[in-house]
Short mmCIF file of C-alpha atoms in Angstrom, two decimals:
data_model
loop_
_atom_site.label_atom_id
_atom_site.label_comp_id
_atom_site.label_asym_id
_atom_site.label_seq_id
_atom_site.Cartn_x
_atom_site.Cartn_y
_atom_site.Cartn_z
CA MET A 9 22.91 30.30 16.34
CA ASN A 10 23.63 27.44 14.83
CA LEU A 11 23.58 24.51 17.34
CA SER A 12 27.69 23.60 15.93
CA ASP A 13 27.89 26.42 18.11
CA CYS A 14 26.44 24.98 20.92
CA LYS A 15 26.72 21.70 23.26
CA LEU A 16 22.92 20.05 24.19
CA ASP A 17 22.90 18.37 27.32
CA ARG A 18 19.70 17.56 30.07
CA ASN A 19 20.09 18.97 33.21
CA ALA A 20 19.28 16.40 36.88
CA PHE A 21 15.49 17.39 35.79
CA GLY A 22 15.29 16.85 32.63
CA ARG A 23 15.16 19.82 30.89
CA LEU A 24 16.95 20.49 28.03
CA VAL A 25 20.37 23.17 28.33
CA VAL A 26 22.51 24.64 25.84
CA THR A 27 25.88 25.78 26.91
CA LYS A 28 26.45 29.27 24.23
CA ASN A 29 29.96 30.83 24.27
CA GLY A 30 29.69 29.54 28.20
CA GLU A 31 26.32 30.47 29.02
CA ILE A 32 24.06 28.37 29.84
CA HIS A 33 20.60 28.57 29.32
CA GLU A 34 17.93 25.88 30.38
CA GLY A 35 14.35 25.00 29.73
CA VAL A 36 15.19 25.02 26.30
CA VAL A 37 12.18 24.64 23.98
CA PRO A 38 12.13 23.26 20.50
CA VAL A 39 10.20 24.52 18.33
CA ARG A 40 9.15 23.36 14.66
CA ALA A 41 8.99 26.54 11.49
CA PHE A 42 6.77 24.13 9.20
CA PRO A 43 5.44 21.01 11.56
CA VAL A 44 3.39 20.04 8.71
CA THR A 45 5.47 20.12 4.93
CA ALA A 46 8.68 20.03 6.71
CA ALA A 47 8.91 19.06 10.09
CA ASN A 48 12.66 18.53 9.79
CA GLU A 49 13.88 21.44 8.82
CA GLY A 50 13.85 25.05 10.03
CA ILE A 51 13.43 24.55 14.22
CA ALA A 52 14.98 27.14 16.68
CA LEU A 53 15.75 26.43 19.61
CA VAL A 54 14.07 29.02 22.84
CA ASN A 55 14.76 30.19 26.31
CA VAL A 56 12.03 30.35 28.79
CA TYR A 57 11.58 34.22 27.59
CA GLY A 58 10.50 32.80 23.15
CA HIS A 59 13.72 33.95 22.61
CA GLU A 60 16.00 31.89 19.58
CA VAL A 61 19.19 30.58 21.24
CA ALA A 62 19.93 28.03 18.70
CA TRP A 63 18.87 27.35 15.08
CA ILE A 64 18.69 23.62 13.39
CA GLU A 65 18.46 24.09 9.71
CA ASN A 66 17.75 19.50 9.61
CA LEU A 67 18.42 17.18 12.18
CA ALA A 68 19.46 14.77 10.13
CA GLU A 69 22.97 16.68 10.30
CA LEU A 70 22.54 16.63 14.11
CA SER A 71 24.58 14.05 15.69
CA GLY A 72 23.00 11.03 16.33
CA SER A 73 22.76 11.82 20.48
CA ASP A 74 21.60 15.38 19.90
CA ARG A 75 18.77 14.27 17.81
CA THR A 76 17.77 11.93 19.60
CA LEU A 77 17.59 14.71 22.70
CA ILE A 78 15.54 16.94 19.72
CA GLU A 79 13.06 14.12 19.04
CA GLN A 80 12.45 13.07 22.26
CA GLU A 81 11.39 16.86 23.58
CA LEU A 82 9.75 17.52 20.69
CA ALA A 83 6.87 14.36 20.60
CA ASN A 84 6.76 15.04 24.36
CA ARG A 85 5.43 18.50 23.59
CA GLU A 86 3.70 17.66 20.23
CA PHE A 87 0.46 15.94 19.62
CA MET A 88 -1.18 16.11 16.44
CA PRO A 89 -3.00 12.60 15.77
CA GLU A 90 -3.22 11.90 11.50
CA ILE A 91 -6.86 10.74 11.40
CA ARG A 92 -6.69 7.47 9.31
CA ARG A 93 -10.65 7.00 8.77
CA ILE A 94 -13.92 9.09 9.55
CA ASP A 95 -16.35 6.57 10.82
CA LYS A 96 -19.31 9.27 11.30
CA VAL A 97 -20.58 12.03 11.76
CA SER A 98 -22.91 12.88 14.14
CA GLY A 99 -24.68 15.68 11.81
CA PHE A 100 -24.18 18.00 8.44
CA ALA A 101 -25.21 21.43 10.97
CA THR A 102 -22.11 22.55 13.38
CA PRO A 103 -21.05 21.83 15.79
CA SER A 104 -21.01 18.14 15.18
CA THR A 105 -19.37 15.52 16.97
CA TRP A 106 -16.95 13.68 14.49
CA GLN A 107 -16.10 9.07 15.69
CA VAL A 108 -12.41 8.71 13.56
CA GLN A 109 -10.27 6.07 13.22
CA THR A 110 -6.66 7.83 14.45
CA ASP A 111 -2.25 6.67 13.93
CA ARG A 112 -3.20 6.62 17.80
CA GLY A 113 -6.45 4.51 17.93
CA ALA A 114 -9.94 5.52 18.08
CA THR A 115 -11.60 8.51 19.19
CA SER A 116 -14.01 11.54 19.21
CA PHE A 117 -14.05 15.20 18.65
CA THR A 118 -16.11 17.94 18.37
CA LEU A 119 -15.54 20.14 15.40
CA LYS A 120 -17.35 24.29 16.49
CA GLY A 121 -17.24 25.06 12.65
CA GLU A 122 -16.03 24.36 8.73
CA GLU A 123 -13.91 27.25 9.54
CA ASP A 124 -11.77 24.84 11.77
CA ILE A 125 -11.44 22.62 9.01
CA ARG A 126 -7.84 24.31 6.51
CA ARG A 127 -6.32 23.44 3.91
CA LEU A 128 -2.46 23.46 3.77
CA SER A 129 -2.75 21.94 0.12
CA SER A 130 -3.99 20.38 -2.19
CA THR A 131 -4.64 16.80 -0.47
CA THR A 132 -3.63 18.10 3.68
CA LEU A 133 -6.02 18.68 5.88
CA LEU A 134 -5.62 20.25 9.77
CA ILE A 135 -8.76 20.27 11.79
CA THR A 136 -9.17 22.00 14.88
CA ASP A 137 -11.03 20.13 17.90
CA SER A 138 -13.48 22.96 20.62
CA TYR A 139 -10.59 22.38 22.97
CA GLY A 140 -7.81 23.50 20.83
CA LEU A 141 -6.35 20.11 19.64
CA HIS A 142 -5.36 19.70 15.55
CA PHE A 143 -5.56 16.49 13.66
CA LEU A 144 -4.13 15.95 11.10
CA ILE A 145 -5.36 14.43 7.90
CA ARG A 146 -2.20 15.12 5.43
CA ASP A 147 -3.11 12.84 2.45
CA ARG A 148 -6.91 13.47 1.48
CA SER A 149 -6.03 10.34 -1.45
CA GLN A 150 -5.70 8.54 1.30
CA LEU A 151 -9.05 7.94 2.45
CA ASP A 152 -11.12 5.38 1.96
CA ARG A 153 -14.47 6.68 -0.53
CA HIS A 154 -16.65 7.11 2.88
CA SER A 155 -14.39 9.08 4.51
CA ASN A 156 -13.65 11.80 1.44
CA LYS A 157 -17.85 12.25 1.02
CA LEU A 158 -18.32 12.37 4.65
CA LEU A 159 -14.67 15.61 4.33
CA ASP A 160 -16.67 16.94 1.28
CA ARG A 161 -20.07 17.98 3.21
CA PHE A 162 -17.69 20.26 5.63
CA LEU A 163 -15.67 21.48 2.89
#
């Protein structure tokens, strides 16, 4: 199921619509196969029942208008702030409150347990707060010394 066989559009309600072989699929949602490690590769377009309608190998292969539609939908659907600095941690036992600087501004969150910090690679971490919101540390080596020192207490 390749997107080249399909027509991509928005309906009057602003929902994504895929037309394939004359069949119309409304309310289609893009889902990344590898949201952190290969964000622009392997994107499935799934219908309201969770069934794949089309597959995108790479966003770069799409026309400008199709790529814009998919990127807008992904931006609306995904929210994963990237931690740039860890300012303060309330304590080294969990649960603890973290005050951080992200690419979207300053915020704080509660870390329930050390198991909510997952290593995705040697330098990439995914932190899940008590509400299930994900925070990304894309490259731990880019954090300042103070941030790394605080983070080391939990790893």
